[in-house]
Short mmCIF file of C-alpha atoms and ligand atoms in Angstrom, two decimals:
data_model
loop_
_atom_site.label_atom_id
_atom_site.label_comp_id
_atom_site.label_asym_id
_atom_site.label_seq_id
_atom_site.Cartn_x
_atom_site.Cartn_y
_atom_site.Cartn_z
CA MET E 27 151.97 28.73 -18.84
CA ASN E 28 149.06 26.52 -20.08
CA ARG E 29 147.06 27.46 -23.04
CA LEU E 30 144.03 28.84 -21.47
CA THR E 31 145.95 31.07 -19.49
CA ALA E 32 147.88 32.23 -22.61
CA LEU E 33 144.64 32.89 -24.30
CA GLY E 34 143.28 34.76 -21.29
CA GLY E 35 146.53 36.98 -21.29
CA PHE E 36 145.78 37.62 -25.00
CA ILE E 37 142.27 38.82 -24.43
CA LEU E 38 143.28 41.18 -21.82
CA LEU E 39 146.15 42.78 -23.56
CA ALA E 40 144.06 43.02 -26.56
CA VAL E 41 141.22 44.62 -24.45
CA LEU E 42 143.82 46.81 -22.88
CA SER E 43 145.23 47.92 -26.10
CA GLY E 44 141.86 48.69 -27.28
CA THR E 45 142.19 46.16 -30.33
CA VAL E 46 138.96 44.02 -29.13
CA GLU E 47 136.23 46.31 -29.16
CA ALA E 48 133.39 45.46 -26.91
CA LYS E 49 129.85 46.08 -28.30
CA GLU E 50 128.84 49.33 -26.89
CA ILE E 51 125.09 49.00 -27.56
CA VAL E 52 123.09 45.52 -27.52
CA LEU E 53 119.55 45.37 -28.97
CA ASN E 54 117.02 42.58 -28.91
CA TYR E 55 114.37 42.45 -31.83
CA ALA E 56 111.32 40.43 -31.78
CA ASN E 57 109.62 39.14 -34.58
CA PHE E 58 106.47 36.81 -34.52
CA PRO E 59 106.78 34.34 -37.82
CA PRO E 60 109.43 31.80 -38.23
CA ALA E 61 112.80 32.91 -39.60
CA GLN E 62 112.19 32.03 -43.28
CA THR E 63 109.32 34.32 -43.75
CA PHE E 64 109.69 38.19 -45.22
CA PRO E 65 109.23 39.91 -41.80
CA CYS E 66 112.25 37.84 -40.46
CA VAL E 67 114.20 38.06 -43.79
CA GLN E 68 113.82 41.98 -43.74
CA MET E 69 114.74 41.87 -39.98
CA GLU E 70 118.16 40.11 -40.65
CA ARG E 71 118.76 42.85 -43.41
CA TRP E 72 118.16 45.49 -41.23
CA LYS E 73 120.50 44.03 -38.50
CA ALA E 74 123.22 43.49 -40.93
CA GLU E 75 122.97 47.12 -42.13
CA VAL E 76 122.70 48.48 -38.78
CA GLU E 77 125.82 46.54 -37.59
CA GLU E 78 128.10 47.26 -40.77
CA ARG E 79 126.84 51.46 -40.52
CA THR E 80 127.64 51.67 -37.04
CA ASN E 81 131.15 49.87 -37.55
CA GLY E 82 130.17 47.22 -35.20
CA LYS E 83 129.19 49.61 -32.45
CA VAL E 84 125.42 48.29 -32.58
CA GLN E 85 124.65 44.52 -31.93
CA ILE E 86 121.29 43.20 -32.69
CA ASN E 87 120.23 39.99 -31.43
CA THR E 88 117.19 38.82 -33.30
CA PHE E 89 114.35 36.60 -31.91
CA PRO E 90 112.02 35.14 -34.86
CA GLY E 91 109.22 32.80 -34.22
CA GLY E 92 107.61 34.38 -31.33
CA THR E 93 110.37 33.74 -29.13
CA LEU E 94 110.57 36.97 -27.31
CA LEU E 95 107.14 38.38 -27.99
CA GLY E 96 103.94 36.94 -30.01
CA ALA E 97 102.00 38.48 -32.88
CA LYS E 98 99.40 40.09 -30.66
CA ALA E 99 101.68 41.25 -27.84
CA MET E 100 104.43 42.55 -30.32
CA PHE E 101 103.44 46.26 -30.24
CA ARG E 102 102.53 46.70 -26.47
CA GLY E 103 105.40 44.52 -25.49
CA VAL E 104 107.96 46.97 -27.16
CA ALA E 105 106.14 50.23 -25.71
CA GLN E 106 106.60 48.66 -22.45
CA GLY E 107 110.05 47.42 -22.76
CA GLN E 108 109.87 43.70 -23.14
CA ALA E 109 111.93 44.04 -26.34
CA ASP E 110 113.70 46.71 -27.67
CA ILE E 111 112.39 46.49 -31.17
CA GLY E 112 109.44 44.60 -32.84
CA CYS E 113 107.92 43.97 -35.87
CA SER E 114 104.05 44.47 -35.68
CA SER E 115 101.29 43.21 -38.37
CA MET E 116 98.69 46.11 -37.91
CA ALA E 117 95.88 44.00 -39.10
CA TYR E 118 96.29 41.85 -35.93
CA LEU E 119 95.21 44.86 -33.63
CA PRO E 120 91.92 46.24 -35.04
CA GLY E 121 91.18 49.83 -34.35
CA VAL E 122 94.68 50.50 -33.02
CA PHE E 123 95.97 52.08 -36.18
CA PRO E 124 93.20 54.25 -37.52
CA LEU E 125 95.42 56.41 -39.92
CA THR E 126 97.87 54.32 -41.14
CA SER E 127 95.37 51.29 -41.64
CA ALA E 128 94.30 53.56 -44.75
CA VAL E 129 97.10 51.52 -46.49
CA GLY E 130 95.30 48.09 -45.89
CA LEU E 131 92.05 49.37 -47.84
CA PRO E 132 90.94 47.64 -50.79
CA VAL E 133 92.26 50.02 -53.77
CA GLY E 134 94.02 47.68 -55.97
CA PHE E 135 97.68 48.04 -55.07
CA THR E 136 99.47 45.68 -57.42
CA SER E 137 102.88 45.64 -55.52
CA ALA E 138 104.22 45.44 -52.21
CA GLU E 139 106.91 47.81 -53.25
CA THR E 140 104.36 50.70 -53.99
CA ALA E 141 102.08 49.88 -51.16
CA SER E 142 105.40 50.11 -48.64
CA LEU E 143 106.35 53.51 -50.17
CA VAL E 144 102.98 54.71 -49.74
CA LEU E 145 102.73 53.34 -46.12
CA TRP E 146 106.13 55.16 -45.19
CA ASP E 147 105.00 58.52 -46.98
CA VAL E 148 101.32 58.34 -45.10
CA TYR E 149 103.11 57.60 -41.95
CA THR E 150 105.86 60.45 -42.00
CA LYS E 151 103.31 63.07 -43.51
CA TYR E 152 100.99 62.50 -40.66
CA ALA E 153 103.02 61.49 -37.75
CA PRO E 154 99.80 59.93 -36.31
CA GLU E 155 99.09 59.72 -32.71
CA GLU E 156 98.45 56.00 -32.87
CA PHE E 157 102.33 55.61 -32.99
CA SER E 158 103.27 58.22 -30.28
CA GLU E 159 104.35 55.82 -27.66
CA VAL E 160 107.04 54.32 -29.68
CA LYS E 161 109.79 55.09 -32.17
CA VAL E 162 108.84 53.84 -35.70
CA LEU E 163 112.14 52.37 -37.50
CA THR E 164 110.59 51.49 -40.84
CA MET E 165 107.34 50.24 -42.37
CA PHE E 166 106.19 48.01 -45.19
CA THR E 167 103.72 45.88 -46.60
CA SER E 168 102.78 42.23 -47.80
CA ALA E 169 102.23 41.84 -51.18
CA PRO E 170 98.21 42.21 -52.67
CA SER E 171 96.26 39.10 -51.00
CA ASN E 172 94.97 36.13 -53.00
CA LEU E 173 93.07 33.23 -52.15
CA MET E 174 94.97 29.99 -51.49
CA SER E 175 92.38 27.05 -50.75
CA LYS E 176 91.88 23.29 -50.34
CA LYS E 177 88.93 23.79 -52.54
CA ARG E 178 88.66 25.30 -56.08
CA VAL E 179 87.52 28.94 -56.16
CA ALA E 180 86.87 30.03 -59.91
CA ALA E 181 84.06 32.07 -59.42
CA LEU E 182 82.61 34.55 -56.85
CA GLU E 183 79.80 32.04 -55.81
CA ASP E 184 82.41 29.53 -54.88
CA PHE E 185 83.16 31.67 -51.60
CA GLN E 186 79.79 30.85 -50.06
CA GLY E 187 80.22 29.45 -46.84
CA LEU E 188 84.02 28.89 -47.10
CA GLU E 189 85.74 29.34 -43.74
CA ILE E 190 88.96 31.25 -44.65
CA ARG E 191 91.68 32.43 -42.50
CA ALA E 192 92.53 36.19 -42.64
CA SER E 193 93.06 39.19 -40.24
CA GLY E 194 91.62 42.63 -40.13
CA SER E 195 90.09 44.40 -42.95
CA LEU E 196 90.83 41.22 -45.13
CA SER E 197 88.38 39.27 -42.79
CA ARG E 198 85.71 41.99 -43.63
CA SER E 199 86.39 41.43 -47.44
CA LEU E 200 85.61 37.45 -46.73
CA GLU E 201 82.54 38.27 -44.97
CA LEU E 202 81.20 40.67 -47.62
CA LEU E 203 81.98 37.85 -50.23
CA GLY E 204 79.99 35.46 -48.52
CA ALA E 205 82.82 33.41 -46.88
CA THR E 206 83.19 32.62 -43.25
CA PRO E 207 86.23 34.45 -42.22
CA VAL E 208 88.19 32.94 -39.02
CA SER E 209 90.61 35.77 -37.87
CA MET E 210 94.09 34.42 -36.31
CA PRO E 211 97.68 35.89 -37.01
CA MET E 212 99.63 34.07 -39.56
CA SER E 213 101.78 32.13 -36.85
CA GLU E 214 98.57 30.30 -35.88
CA THR E 215 97.70 29.60 -39.45
CA PRO E 216 99.61 26.34 -40.12
CA GLU E 217 98.08 24.48 -37.57
CA ALA E 218 94.50 25.65 -38.29
CA LEU E 219 95.17 24.64 -42.06
CA GLN E 220 96.42 21.20 -40.77
CA LYS E 221 93.69 20.36 -38.44
CA GLY E 222 91.12 21.47 -40.93
CA VAL E 223 89.64 24.36 -39.15
CA VAL E 224 89.93 26.66 -42.19
CA GLN E 225 89.69 25.58 -45.80
CA GLY E 226 92.40 28.32 -47.08
CA LEU E 227 93.74 31.43 -46.26
CA LEU E 228 93.72 35.24 -48.03
CA SER E 229 97.15 36.66 -48.07
CA SER E 230 100.01 37.24 -50.15
CA LEU E 231 101.47 34.15 -52.09
CA GLU E 232 105.02 33.78 -50.76
CA VAL E 233 103.55 31.96 -47.84
CA LEU E 234 103.00 28.95 -50.56
CA LYS E 235 106.82 28.17 -50.14
CA ASP E 236 107.80 29.89 -46.83
CA PHE E 237 105.03 28.11 -44.92
CA ASN E 238 104.71 25.27 -47.55
CA TYR E 239 101.07 26.19 -47.74
CA ALA E 240 101.43 24.73 -51.27
CA ALA E 241 101.12 21.22 -49.79
CA TYR E 242 97.76 22.01 -48.22
CA CYS E 243 96.15 24.35 -50.86
CA PRO E 244 96.44 23.11 -54.07
CA TYR E 245 94.26 25.90 -55.23
CA GLN E 246 94.91 29.62 -55.68
CA THR E 247 92.70 32.17 -57.10
CA ILE E 248 94.04 35.89 -58.08
CA LEU E 249 92.14 38.63 -56.61
CA ASN E 250 94.34 41.52 -55.77
CA LEU E 251 92.75 42.35 -52.37
CA GLN E 252 94.18 44.44 -49.66
CA VAL E 253 97.85 44.44 -48.51
CA TYR E 254 98.87 43.94 -44.92
CA PRO E 255 100.61 46.93 -43.54
CA PHE E 256 103.58 46.21 -41.13
CA ALA E 257 105.43 48.47 -38.63
CA VAL E 258 108.74 47.94 -37.08
CA VAL E 259 108.72 49.93 -33.63
CA MET E 260 111.50 50.47 -30.84
CA ASN E 261 110.81 51.46 -27.50
CA LYS E 262 111.20 54.95 -26.66
CA ASP E 263 113.34 55.26 -23.99
CA VAL E 264 115.57 53.03 -25.57
CA TRP E 265 115.57 55.11 -28.71
CA ASN E 266 116.24 58.24 -26.58
CA SER E 267 119.07 56.69 -25.13
CA LEU E 268 120.87 56.00 -28.37
CA PRO E 269 123.65 58.36 -29.45
CA ALA E 270 122.89 60.70 -32.47
CA ASP E 271 124.94 58.69 -34.87
CA VAL E 272 123.22 55.62 -34.31
CA GLN E 273 119.87 57.32 -34.59
CA GLU E 274 121.06 58.89 -37.81
CA VAL E 275 121.82 55.63 -39.28
CA MET E 276 118.30 54.05 -38.39
CA ASN E 277 116.57 57.15 -39.59
CA ASP E 278 118.22 57.04 -42.85
CA LEU E 279 117.21 53.00 -43.11
CA GLY E 280 113.63 54.07 -42.46
CA PRO E 281 112.34 54.46 -46.21
CA GLU E 282 115.22 52.52 -47.57
CA GLN E 283 114.20 49.68 -45.73
CA ALA E 284 110.67 49.89 -46.86
CA GLU E 285 111.77 49.90 -50.26
CA TRP E 286 113.93 46.62 -50.05
CA THR E 287 111.50 44.97 -48.20
CA GLY E 288 108.63 45.92 -50.94
CA GLU E 289 111.18 44.88 -53.83
CA TYR E 290 112.09 41.59 -51.95
CA MET E 291 108.38 40.63 -51.33
CA ASP E 292 107.36 41.13 -54.89
CA ARG E 293 110.00 38.97 -56.33
CA HIS E 294 109.69 36.30 -53.64
CA VAL E 295 106.01 35.77 -54.42
CA GLN E 296 107.04 34.99 -58.10
CA GLU E 297 109.39 32.44 -56.71
CA ALA E 298 107.00 31.05 -54.36
CA LEU E 299 104.31 30.61 -57.24
CA ALA E 300 106.83 28.88 -59.40
CA TYR E 301 107.89 26.46 -56.40
CA ALA E 302 104.11 25.73 -55.92
CA GLN E 303 103.67 24.80 -59.17
CA GLN E 304 106.76 22.84 -59.78
CA GLU E 305 106.52 20.84 -56.44
CA HIS E 306 102.87 20.60 -55.67
CA SER E 307 101.33 21.18 -58.97
CA THR E 308 99.12 23.80 -57.76
CA GLN E 309 96.43 25.48 -60.05
CA VAL E 310 96.15 29.27 -60.26
CA ASP E 311 92.62 30.47 -61.34
CA ARG E 312 91.32 34.04 -62.06
CA LEU E 313 87.92 35.37 -61.75
CA PRO E 314 85.86 36.32 -64.89
CA ASP E 315 85.98 39.83 -65.42
CA THR E 316 82.31 40.27 -64.42
CA ASP E 317 83.16 38.48 -60.94
CA MET E 318 86.15 40.69 -60.52
CA ARG E 319 83.98 43.97 -60.91
CA GLU E 320 81.30 42.44 -58.91
CA MET E 321 83.94 41.69 -56.13
CA GLN E 322 85.20 45.42 -56.23
CA ALA E 323 81.71 46.60 -55.62
CA LYS E 324 81.09 43.98 -52.90
CA VAL E 325 84.22 45.26 -50.77
CA ALA E 326 83.98 48.82 -51.41
CA PRO E 327 81.90 49.66 -48.28
CA ILE E 328 85.33 48.95 -46.30
CA ILE E 329 86.48 52.12 -47.33
CA GLU E 330 83.37 54.09 -46.13
CA GLU E 331 83.76 52.23 -43.06
CA TRP E 332 87.32 53.40 -42.77
CA LYS E 333 86.48 56.81 -43.49
CA GLN E 334 83.95 56.95 -40.58
CA GLU E 335 86.25 55.11 -38.23
CA ALA E 336 88.91 57.64 -39.06
CA ALA E 337 86.66 60.65 -38.84
CA ASP E 338 85.42 59.42 -35.36
CA ALA E 339 89.05 59.05 -34.43
CA GLY E 340 89.31 62.95 -35.12
CA LEU E 341 91.36 62.30 -38.60
CA PRO E 342 90.82 64.23 -41.66
CA ALA E 343 89.81 60.95 -43.44
CA GLU E 344 89.03 62.14 -46.89
CA GLU E 345 92.46 63.97 -47.13
CA ILE E 346 94.35 61.02 -46.06
CA TYR E 347 92.39 58.86 -48.21
CA GLN E 348 93.24 61.10 -51.31
CA ASP E 349 96.82 61.48 -50.53
CA MET E 350 97.15 57.93 -50.44
CA LEU E 351 95.67 57.27 -53.89
CA ALA E 352 97.85 60.19 -55.42
CA LEU E 353 100.92 58.68 -53.63
CA LYS E 354 99.88 55.39 -55.15
CA GLU E 355 99.53 56.50 -58.49
CA ARG E 356 102.90 58.09 -58.31
CA TYR E 357 104.90 55.30 -56.89
CA ALA E 358 103.16 53.15 -59.73
CA GLN E 359 104.22 54.97 -62.56
CA ASP E 360 107.77 55.07 -60.95
CA GLU E 361 107.66 51.44 -61.29
CA GLN E 362 107.09 51.05 -64.90
N1 DTR L 9 100.02 40.14 -41.74
C1 DTR L 9 99.87 39.12 -42.56
C2 DTR L 9 100.76 39.42 -43.74
C3 DTR L 9 101.83 38.31 -44.29
C4 DTR L 9 102.08 37.87 -45.34
N2 DTR L 9 103.05 37.07 -45.41
C5 DTR L 9 103.27 36.65 -44.21
C6 DTR L 9 104.37 36.08 -43.38
C7 DTR L 9 104.53 35.76 -42.26
C8 DTR L 9 103.68 36.65 -41.42
C9 DTR L 9 102.66 37.36 -41.73
C10 DTR L 9 102.43 37.40 -43.08
C11 DTR L 9 98.98 38.00 -42.63
O1 DTR L 9 98.90 37.50 -41.35
O2 DTR L 9 98.54 37.42 -43.29
#
């Protein structure tokens, strides 16, 4: 008997005797940015936890970098079954998430951990219609957004006419501050920065390291503007086809994953800032207090605009808003 036949016989025997367990459930998980970025780091952590907690009954195949679905096609693509699971940045689809976009308002979140927990609670409390077509597995946010730019911005007036990449309500913030927003997903931003289409971006600072934006943006300005909310969703038919024990594992992971991702994000922002300073000698500016106050006043209309939009969508806007603020205070205190 040659070695191959012997090996085949062993596998056959093992399968017959049940020692090699076939994966019963294989799920494809799509993500839009590259593997080293935080939405993909959390995806790998979720995969590992699910595979372990289901004792190998479930196998998750991950597709970072838009290889299965791109940033803007993510949410629809999962609802329609092109991927079983997908990670969506809600800001890329303005108007589609009138309720949960409340967490993307300029209300002064100081950490991704708090904002992620608030987002999860707001979502579970209101179970909004905007997610009725999918099963939500978890939610989280980026850390508060700050400016990374080619030119130094040390005062509010320096924003005038600057072309800066952002998305959703952060593009609106830029507009109100006198800059020229250029809206695009994060996955298109490296090229826009390299080609000089934009002179900077507004997002959480971990991208200084994960996309090496520190090499293009020697200046950072601390603004603590809005966080970007994310949702990880599963195709509903796929969810309904899963056995109850697997569903339980995934349900338990929902809030846990939100907290894990928030914590990871906050820590990673600090690492990225240190990296940027050490490797690229970047410079961090803070606006003078008077400019910070003026900035808050300038972006405040975004809150009223959201309330109007939410009310138009038939939502109890004020109640949601007040709930969100109360949760923000509670979780921020827990963190201290
Ligand atoms: N949606 C976001 C938030 C974000 C922050 N860091 C990353 C890294 C990779 C993708 C998205 C993000 C934005 O577009 O800025």
